[in-house]
Amino acid sequence: MKGIRLDKVLAARTAKTVYRDGDYAVKVFNEGYSKADVLNEAHNHALVEETALDVPQIEALGMIEGKWAIVMDYIPGPTLARLMREHPENKQAYIGMMTELQMRMHAQTAPKLNYLRDKMSRKLTEARISPAMRYELQVRLDSLPAHTKVCHGDFQPSNIIIREGDGVPFIIDWSHATQGNASADAARTYLLFNLEGDFDSAEIYLKLFSQKSGASIKYVKKWLPIVAASQSVKGKPAEREFLMHWIDVVEYE
Ligand SMILES: Nc1ncnc2c1ncn2[C@@H]1O[C@H](COP(=O)(O)OP(=O)(O)O)[C@@H](O)[C@H]1O
Ligand SMILES: [Mg+2]
């Protein structure tokens, strides 16, 4: 791809960098990043574009300076993460808005997305846990209802942009999207707040999700050990001990 300028950094991560070039946001993956993962992210994203959700449109996909890149519309405005940092007094309202957005997403379907259940099952196979625990979690996974709701898999404030001017919330970063059970997606969000060390937001979130969606807190928490085991596969070494704790909270009923 020619003519794209990579000089204005929006976000720098270890394995990728997001740049802005005029009306475009360009997500550039480091050399060595799995091509299949990049194409899968773009594919998931494209499938979600077909729903009623507000997401940036992908405009191009290709190589820039030997690296895979996804070119999409730049959405002007702060992320919800930034708003929460800058206006902590509005935390409750922001998390409420985030929960409603997530439920709007769960009301969508995208039949060509991979199944959350299959992904979780594969992650359980890959997770470094005891065979007994693996079996326990697989049985639990099999016992939980299979749904076909659009799930983000990484639904957290840094993946929500509040568009300048009209305040429309856009959801970005669809690399982990699947179709499945909304409570699994909520358990993941709860876990992500906890992994960030934001325990207060985690509890506010879970309470609001439960109130608004009608799913009991207990039911959402049933997904926690499964979601934690899945997160532990690719997770950072520093997170591992913390995740093992969540995996261990399997209640035997
Ligand atoms: N389309 C976009 N418009 C505006 N900003 C974006 C866009 N895509 C990403 N960003 C910015 O880059 C950050 C990282 O992008 P994201 O896709 O979430 O990457 P990561 O997989 O590293 O989390 C976002 O939190 C946001 O600040
Ligand atoms: Mg992100």
mmCIF file of C-alpha atoms and ligand atoms in Angstrom:
data_model
loop_
_atom_site.group_PDB
_atom_site.id
_atom_site.type_symbol
_atom_site.label_atom_id
_atom_site.label_comp_id
_atom_site.label_asym_id
_atom_site.label_seq_id
_atom_site.Cartn_x
_atom_site.Cartn_y
_atom_site.Cartn_z
ATOM 1 C CA MET A 1 0.000 0.000 0.000
ATOM 2 C CA LYS A 2 1.419 3.339 -1.019
ATOM 3 C CA GLY A 3 0.800 6.872 0.075
ATOM 4 C CA ILE A 4 -0.013 6.148 3.694
ATOM 5 C CA ARG A 5 1.968 8.160 6.191
ATOM 6 C CA LEU A 6 2.941 6.587 9.461
ATOM 7 C CA ASP A 7 4.049 9.542 11.517
ATOM 8 C CA LYS A 8 1.215 10.255 13.916
ATOM 9 C CA VAL A 9 0.987 7.546 16.577
ATOM 10 C CA LEU A 10 -2.379 7.016 18.279
ATOM 11 C CA ALA A 11 -1.370 3.990 20.327
ATOM 12 C CA ALA A 12 1.837 1.972 20.616
ATOM 13 C CA ARG A 13 1.809 -1.628 21.856
ATOM 14 C CA THR A 14 4.528 -4.281 21.916
ATOM 15 C CA ALA A 15 3.458 -6.027 18.729
ATOM 16 C CA LYS A 16 1.517 -3.309 16.908
ATOM 17 C CA THR A 17 1.089 0.412 16.480
ATOM 18 C CA VAL A 18 -2.004 2.407 15.512
ATOM 19 C CA TYR A 19 -1.370 5.545 13.447
ATOM 20 C CA ARG A 20 -3.554 8.316 12.165
ATOM 21 C CA ASP A 21 -3.280 9.596 8.625
ATOM 22 C CA GLY A 22 -5.990 12.172 7.986
ATOM 23 C CA ASP A 23 -9.362 10.417 7.856
ATOM 24 C CA TYR A 24 -7.780 7.002 8.407
ATOM 25 C CA ALA A 25 -6.614 5.002 11.391
ATOM 26 C CA VAL A 26 -3.968 2.469 10.374
ATOM 27 C CA LYS A 27 -3.332 -0.530 12.587
ATOM 28 C CA VAL A 28 0.148 -1.837 11.770
ATOM 29 C CA PHE A 29 1.282 -5.229 13.045
ATOM 30 C CA ASN A 30 4.967 -5.893 13.657
ATOM 31 C CA GLU A 31 6.954 -8.165 11.370
ATOM 32 C CA GLY A 32 6.522 -11.697 12.597
ATOM 33 C CA TYR A 33 2.929 -11.113 13.702
ATOM 34 C CA SER A 34 0.763 -14.017 12.565
ATOM 35 C CA LYS A 35 -0.690 -13.243 9.142
ATOM 36 C CA ALA A 36 -3.615 -15.524 9.960
ATOM 37 C CA ASP A 37 -4.359 -13.473 13.100
ATOM 38 C CA VAL A 38 -4.316 -10.205 11.143
ATOM 39 C CA LEU A 39 -6.613 -11.564 8.447
ATOM 40 C CA ASN A 40 -8.870 -13.085 11.081
ATOM 41 C CA GLU A 41 -9.145 -9.731 12.857
ATOM 42 C CA ALA A 42 -10.011 -8.004 9.570
ATOM 43 C CA HIS A 43 -12.519 -10.748 8.729
ATOM 44 C CA ASN A 44 -14.279 -10.543 12.104
ATOM 45 C CA HIS A 45 -14.357 -6.775 11.809
ATOM 46 C CA ALA A 46 -15.853 -6.971 8.307
ATOM 47 C CA LEU A 47 -18.552 -9.373 9.527
ATOM 48 C CA VAL A 48 -19.504 -6.952 12.286
ATOM 49 C CA GLU A 49 -19.710 -4.111 9.751
ATOM 50 C CA GLU A 50 -22.708 -5.994 8.327
ATOM 51 C CA THR A 51 -24.623 -5.591 11.617
ATOM 52 C CA ALA A 52 -26.410 -2.474 12.851
ATOM 53 C CA LEU A 53 -23.489 -1.562 15.142
ATOM 54 C CA ASP A 54 -21.440 1.593 14.761
ATOM 55 C CA VAL A 55 -17.922 0.505 13.826
ATOM 56 C CA PRO A 56 -15.280 2.148 11.644
ATOM 57 C CA GLN A 57 -15.323 0.723 8.116
ATOM 58 C CA ILE A 58 -12.231 -1.102 6.927
ATOM 59 C CA GLU A 59 -10.983 0.713 3.840
ATOM 60 C CA ALA A 60 -7.941 -1.382 2.923
ATOM 61 C CA LEU A 61 -5.821 -4.316 4.037
ATOM 62 C CA GLY A 62 -2.250 -4.868 2.934
ATOM 63 C CA MET A 63 1.449 -4.471 3.590
ATOM 64 C CA ILE A 64 3.201 -1.263 4.557
ATOM 65 C CA GLU A 65 6.990 -1.403 4.798
ATOM 66 C CA GLY A 66 6.877 -5.178 5.091
ATOM 67 C CA LYS A 67 4.213 -5.177 7.805
ATOM 68 C CA TRP A 68 0.554 -6.138 7.661
ATOM 69 C CA ALA A 69 -1.788 -3.205 8.149
ATOM 70 C CA ILE A 70 -5.523 -2.638 8.453
ATOM 71 C CA VAL A 71 -6.658 0.766 7.203
ATOM 72 C CA MET A 72 -9.995 1.934 8.607
ATOM 73 C CA ASP A 73 -11.944 5.132 9.180
ATOM 74 C CA TYR A 74 -10.507 7.316 11.877
ATOM 75 C CA ILE A 75 -13.173 8.000 14.523
ATOM 76 C CA PRO A 76 -12.515 11.397 16.095
ATOM 77 C CA GLY A 77 -13.090 11.581 19.833
ATOM 78 C CA PRO A 78 -11.817 10.192 23.126
ATOM 79 C CA THR A 79 -11.919 6.543 24.131
ATOM 80 C CA LEU A 80 -14.153 5.723 27.064
ATOM 81 C CA ALA A 81 -10.956 4.761 28.921
ATOM 82 C CA ARG A 82 -9.698 8.328 28.594
ATOM 83 C CA LEU A 83 -13.037 9.777 29.681
ATOM 84 C CA MET A 84 -13.072 7.531 32.744
ATOM 85 C CA ARG A 85 -9.542 8.669 33.646
ATOM 86 C CA GLU A 86 -10.337 12.341 33.148
ATOM 87 C CA HIS A 87 -13.771 12.360 34.788
ATOM 88 C CA PRO A 88 -13.695 9.736 37.533
ATOM 89 C CA GLU A 89 -16.757 11.367 39.095
ATOM 90 C CA ASN A 90 -18.828 10.073 36.158
ATOM 91 C CA LYS A 91 -17.611 6.511 36.461
ATOM 92 C CA GLN A 92 -21.014 5.030 37.254
ATOM 93 C CA ALA A 93 -22.639 6.748 34.255
ATOM 94 C CA TYR A 94 -19.828 5.747 31.888
ATOM 95 C CA ILE A 95 -19.957 2.116 32.958
ATOM 96 C CA GLY A 96 -23.752 2.203 32.617
ATOM 97 C CA MET A 97 -23.406 3.498 29.070
ATOM 98 C CA MET A 98 -20.799 0.881 28.295
ATOM 99 C CA THR A 99 -23.098 -1.861 29.592
ATOM 100 C CA GLU A 100 -25.987 -0.657 27.445
ATOM 101 C CA LEU A 101 -23.730 -0.552 24.399
ATOM 102 C CA GLN A 102 -22.584 -4.093 25.109
ATOM 103 C CA MET A 103 -26.195 -5.257 25.390
ATOM 104 C CA ARG A 104 -26.988 -3.575 22.075
ATOM 105 C CA MET A 105 -24.133 -5.556 20.607
ATOM 106 C CA HIS A 106 -25.446 -8.776 22.177
ATOM 107 C CA ALA A 107 -28.782 -8.113 20.451
ATOM 108 C CA GLN A 108 -27.010 -8.473 17.086
ATOM 109 C CA THR A 109 -26.245 -11.636 15.187
ATOM 110 C CA ALA A 110 -23.476 -12.362 12.684
ATOM 111 C CA PRO A 111 -23.895 -16.012 11.710
ATOM 112 C CA LYS A 112 -20.504 -16.272 10.049
ATOM 113 C CA LEU A 113 -18.501 -15.436 13.169
ATOM 114 C CA ASN A 114 -16.717 -18.321 14.893
ATOM 115 C CA TYR A 115 -18.472 -19.854 17.877
ATOM 116 C CA LEU A 116 -17.395 -18.709 21.318
ATOM 117 C CA ARG A 117 -17.907 -22.259 22.591
ATOM 118 C CA ASP A 118 -15.440 -23.704 20.049
ATOM 119 C CA LYS A 119 -12.879 -21.036 20.855
ATOM 120 C CA MET A 120 -13.189 -21.622 24.613
ATOM 121 C CA SER A 121 -12.966 -25.355 24.135
ATOM 122 C CA ARG A 122 -9.780 -25.004 22.104
ATOM 123 C CA LYS A 123 -8.286 -22.628 24.683
ATOM 124 C CA LEU A 124 -9.055 -25.121 27.459
ATOM 125 C CA THR A 125 -7.050 -27.699 25.516
ATOM 126 C CA GLU A 126 -4.140 -25.264 25.237
ATOM 127 C CA ALA A 127 -4.229 -23.907 28.806
ATOM 128 C CA ARG A 128 -1.522 -25.022 31.236
ATOM 129 C CA ILE A 129 -3.874 -26.497 33.834
ATOM 130 C CA SER A 130 -4.204 -29.928 35.377
ATOM 131 C CA PRO A 131 -6.115 -32.586 33.422
ATOM 132 C CA ALA A 132 -8.678 -32.732 36.243
ATOM 133 C CA MET A 133 -9.263 -28.996 36.026
ATOM 134 C CA ARG A 134 -9.431 -29.121 32.242
ATOM 135 C CA TYR A 135 -12.095 -31.807 32.476
ATOM 136 C CA GLU A 136 -14.021 -29.891 35.128
ATOM 137 C CA LEU A 137 -14.059 -26.720 33.012
ATOM 138 C CA GLN A 138 -14.979 -28.582 29.826
ATOM 139 C CA VAL A 139 -17.955 -30.181 31.578
ATOM 140 C CA ARG A 140 -19.015 -26.790 32.831
ATOM 141 C CA LEU A 141 -18.646 -25.245 29.370
ATOM 142 C CA ASP A 142 -20.794 -28.015 27.887
ATOM 143 C CA SER A 143 -23.474 -27.413 30.516
ATOM 144 C CA LEU A 144 -23.835 -23.666 29.843
ATOM 145 C CA PRO A 145 -26.338 -22.557 27.195
ATOM 146 C CA ALA A 146 -25.058 -22.004 23.659
ATOM 147 C CA HIS A 147 -26.330 -18.747 22.180
ATOM 148 C CA THR A 148 -25.507 -16.900 18.959
ATOM 149 C CA LYS A 149 -25.110 -13.327 20.140
ATOM 150 C CA VAL A 150 -22.336 -11.117 18.835
ATOM 151 C CA CYS A 151 -19.626 -11.186 21.526
ATOM 152 C CA HIS A 152 -16.635 -8.861 21.422
ATOM 153 C CA GLY A 153 -14.244 -10.840 23.592
ATOM 154 C CA ASP A 154 -12.279 -7.744 24.650
ATOM 155 C CA PHE A 155 -15.078 -5.355 25.531
ATOM 156 C CA GLN A 156 -13.413 -2.704 27.662
ATOM 157 C CA PRO A 157 -13.260 1.122 27.741
ATOM 158 C CA SER A 158 -10.148 1.385 25.514
ATOM 159 C CA ASN A 159 -12.101 -0.306 22.724
ATOM 160 C CA ILE A 160 -14.942 2.217 22.754
ATOM 161 C CA ILE A 161 -14.582 5.624 21.085
ATOM 162 C CA ILE A 162 -17.122 8.339 21.840
ATOM 163 C CA ARG A 163 -17.405 10.254 18.587
ATOM 164 C CA GLU A 164 -16.805 13.968 18.830
ATOM 165 C CA GLY A 165 -19.827 16.125 18.039
ATOM 166 C CA ASP A 166 -22.671 13.627 18.359
ATOM 167 C CA GLY A 167 -21.364 11.348 21.141
ATOM 168 C CA VAL A 168 -22.120 8.143 19.212
ATOM 169 C CA PRO A 169 -20.144 5.281 20.762
ATOM 170 C CA PHE A 170 -18.095 3.231 18.271
ATOM 171 C CA ILE A 171 -16.745 -0.216 19.117
ATOM 172 C CA ILE A 172 -13.286 -1.084 17.754
ATOM 173 C CA ASP A 173 -10.750 -3.924 17.991
ATOM 174 C CA TRP A 174 -12.707 -6.989 16.841
ATOM 175 C CA SER A 175 -9.854 -9.512 16.917
ATOM 176 C CA HIS A 176 -11.540 -11.660 19.574
ATOM 177 C CA ALA A 177 -15.118 -11.447 18.277
ATOM 178 C CA THR A 178 -17.273 -14.586 18.270
ATOM 179 C CA GLN A 179 -20.942 -15.507 18.492
ATOM 180 C CA GLY A 180 -22.093 -17.050 21.729
ATOM 181 C CA ASN A 181 -23.366 -16.499 25.229
ATOM 182 C CA ALA A 182 -23.538 -12.854 26.346
ATOM 183 C CA SER A 183 -22.708 -13.748 29.943
ATOM 184 C CA ALA A 184 -19.365 -15.177 28.821
ATOM 185 C CA ASP A 185 -18.629 -11.837 27.177
ATOM 186 C CA ALA A 186 -19.656 -10.037 30.387
ATOM 187 C CA ALA A 187 -17.472 -12.355 32.489
ATOM 188 C CA ARG A 188 -14.583 -11.417 30.220
ATOM 189 C CA THR A 189 -15.203 -7.684 30.727
ATOM 190 C CA TYR A 190 -15.403 -8.229 34.494
ATOM 191 C CA LEU A 191 -12.102 -10.099 34.375
ATOM 192 C CA LEU A 192 -10.474 -7.372 32.254
ATOM 193 C CA PHE A 193 -11.364 -4.646 34.789
ATOM 194 C CA ASN A 194 -9.870 -6.857 37.504
ATOM 195 C CA LEU A 195 -6.713 -7.519 35.485
ATOM 196 C CA GLU A 196 -6.322 -3.742 35.138
ATOM 197 C CA GLY A 197 -6.504 -3.520 38.929
ATOM 198 C CA ASP A 198 -9.731 -1.508 38.715
ATOM 199 C CA PHE A 199 -11.660 -3.657 41.198
ATOM 200 C CA ASP A 200 -14.187 -0.943 41.917
ATOM 201 C CA SER A 201 -15.189 -0.606 38.252
ATOM 202 C CA ALA A 202 -15.318 -4.390 37.965
ATOM 203 C CA GLU A 203 -17.955 -4.612 40.695
ATOM 204 C CA ILE A 204 -19.943 -1.637 39.394
ATOM 205 C CA TYR A 205 -19.882 -3.177 35.935
ATOM 206 C CA LEU A 206 -21.045 -6.605 37.022
ATOM 207 C CA LYS A 207 -23.871 -5.160 39.089
ATOM 208 C CA LEU A 208 -25.077 -2.935 36.245
ATOM 209 C CA PHE A 209 -24.790 -5.682 33.631
ATOM 210 C CA SER A 210 -26.784 -8.014 35.808
ATOM 211 C CA GLN A 211 -29.462 -5.390 36.586
ATOM 212 C CA LYS A 212 -29.891 -4.279 32.995
ATOM 213 C CA SER A 213 -29.629 -7.661 31.256
ATOM 214 C CA GLY A 214 -31.463 -9.780 33.813
ATOM 215 C CA ALA A 215 -28.582 -12.274 33.960
ATOM 216 C CA SER A 216 -27.799 -13.042 37.606
ATOM 217 C CA ILE A 217 -24.338 -12.243 38.958
ATOM 218 C CA LYS A 218 -24.001 -15.886 39.917
ATOM 219 C CA TYR A 219 -24.683 -16.975 36.339
ATOM 220 C CA VAL A 220 -22.145 -14.539 34.866
ATOM 221 C CA LYS A 221 -19.591 -15.739 37.421
ATOM 222 C CA LYS A 222 -20.084 -19.332 36.320
ATOM 223 C CA TRP A 223 -18.179 -18.341 33.167
ATOM 224 C CA LEU A 224 -15.264 -16.816 35.067
ATOM 225 C CA PRO A 225 -12.990 -19.854 35.461
ATOM 226 C CA ILE A 226 -13.493 -20.755 31.792
ATOM 227 C CA VAL A 227 -12.822 -17.219 30.624
ATOM 228 C CA ALA A 228 -9.779 -16.961 32.926
ATOM 229 C CA ALA A 229 -8.352 -20.232 31.630
ATOM 230 C CA SER A 230 -8.846 -18.994 28.083
ATOM 231 C CA GLN A 231 -7.135 -15.685 28.891
ATOM 232 C CA SER A 232 -4.196 -17.515 30.486
ATOM 233 C CA VAL A 233 -3.217 -19.093 27.146
ATOM 234 C CA LYS A 234 -1.922 -15.950 25.472
ATOM 235 C CA GLY A 235 -1.836 -13.848 28.631
ATOM 236 C CA LYS A 236 1.229 -12.089 29.914
ATOM 237 C CA PRO A 237 3.351 -14.088 32.376
ATOM 238 C CA ALA A 238 2.662 -11.449 35.038
ATOM 239 C CA GLU A 239 -1.074 -12.116 34.739
ATOM 240 C CA ARG A 240 -0.743 -15.844 35.100
ATOM 241 C CA GLU A 241 -0.831 -16.115 38.889
ATOM 242 C CA PHE A 242 -3.806 -13.802 39.040
ATOM 243 C CA LEU A 243 -5.634 -15.825 36.401
ATOM 244 C CA MET A 244 -4.864 -19.104 38.180
ATOM 245 C CA HIS A 245 -6.683 -17.690 41.168
ATOM 246 C CA TRP A 246 -9.781 -17.059 39.033
ATOM 247 C CA ILE A 247 -9.559 -20.495 37.467
ATOM 248 C CA ASP A 248 -9.503 -21.995 40.944
ATOM 249 C CA VAL A 249 -12.754 -20.409 42.048
ATOM 250 C CA VAL A 250 -14.725 -23.252 40.500
ATOM 251 C CA GLU A 251 -17.509 -23.996 42.930
ATOM 252 C CA TYR A 252 -18.513 -27.594 43.028
ATOM 253 C CA GLU A 253 -22.271 -27.735 42.919
HETATM 254 N N1 LIG B 1 -10.620 3.618 13.973
HETATM 255 C C1 LIG B 1 -10.025 4.292 14.965
HETATM 256 N N2 LIG B 1 -10.252 5.623 15.126
HETATM 257 C C2 LIG B 1 -9.657 6.300 16.130
HETATM 258 N N3 LIG B 1 -8.802 5.762 17.028
HETATM 259 C C3 LIG B 1 -8.526 4.448 16.914
HETATM 260 C C4 LIG B 1 -9.118 3.653 15.888
HETATM 261 N N4 LIG B 1 -8.658 2.394 16.009
HETATM 262 C C5 LIG B 1 -7.831 2.387 17.076
HETATM 263 N N5 LIG B 1 -7.737 3.624 17.629
HETATM 264 C C6 LIG B 1 -6.924 4.004 18.805
HETATM 265 O O1 LIG B 1 -5.868 3.076 18.973
HETATM 266 C C7 LIG B 1 -6.024 2.350 20.198
HETATM 267 C C8 LIG B 1 -5.614 0.907 19.991
HETATM 268 O O2 LIG B 1 -6.399 0.319 18.962
HETATM 269 P P1 LIG B 1 -6.960 -1.149 19.110
HETATM 270 O O3 LIG B 1 -7.557 -1.554 17.819
HETATM 271 O O4 LIG B 1 -7.835 -1.230 20.312
HETATM 272 O O5 LIG B 1 -5.609 -1.972 19.321
HETATM 273 P P2 LIG B 1 -5.178 -3.062 20.410
HETATM 274 O O6 LIG B 1 -5.459 -4.372 19.763
HETATM 275 O O7 LIG B 1 -3.727 -2.835 20.611
HETATM 276 O O8 LIG B 1 -5.954 -2.851 21.670
HETATM 277 C C9 LIG B 1 -7.478 2.538 20.609
HETATM 278 O O9 LIG B 1 -7.664 2.431 21.997
HETATM 279 C C10 LIG B 1 -7.755 3.950 20.075
HETATM 280 O O10 LIG B 1 -7.238 4.906 20.976
HETATM 281 MG MG MG B 2 -7.891 -2.396 21.984
#
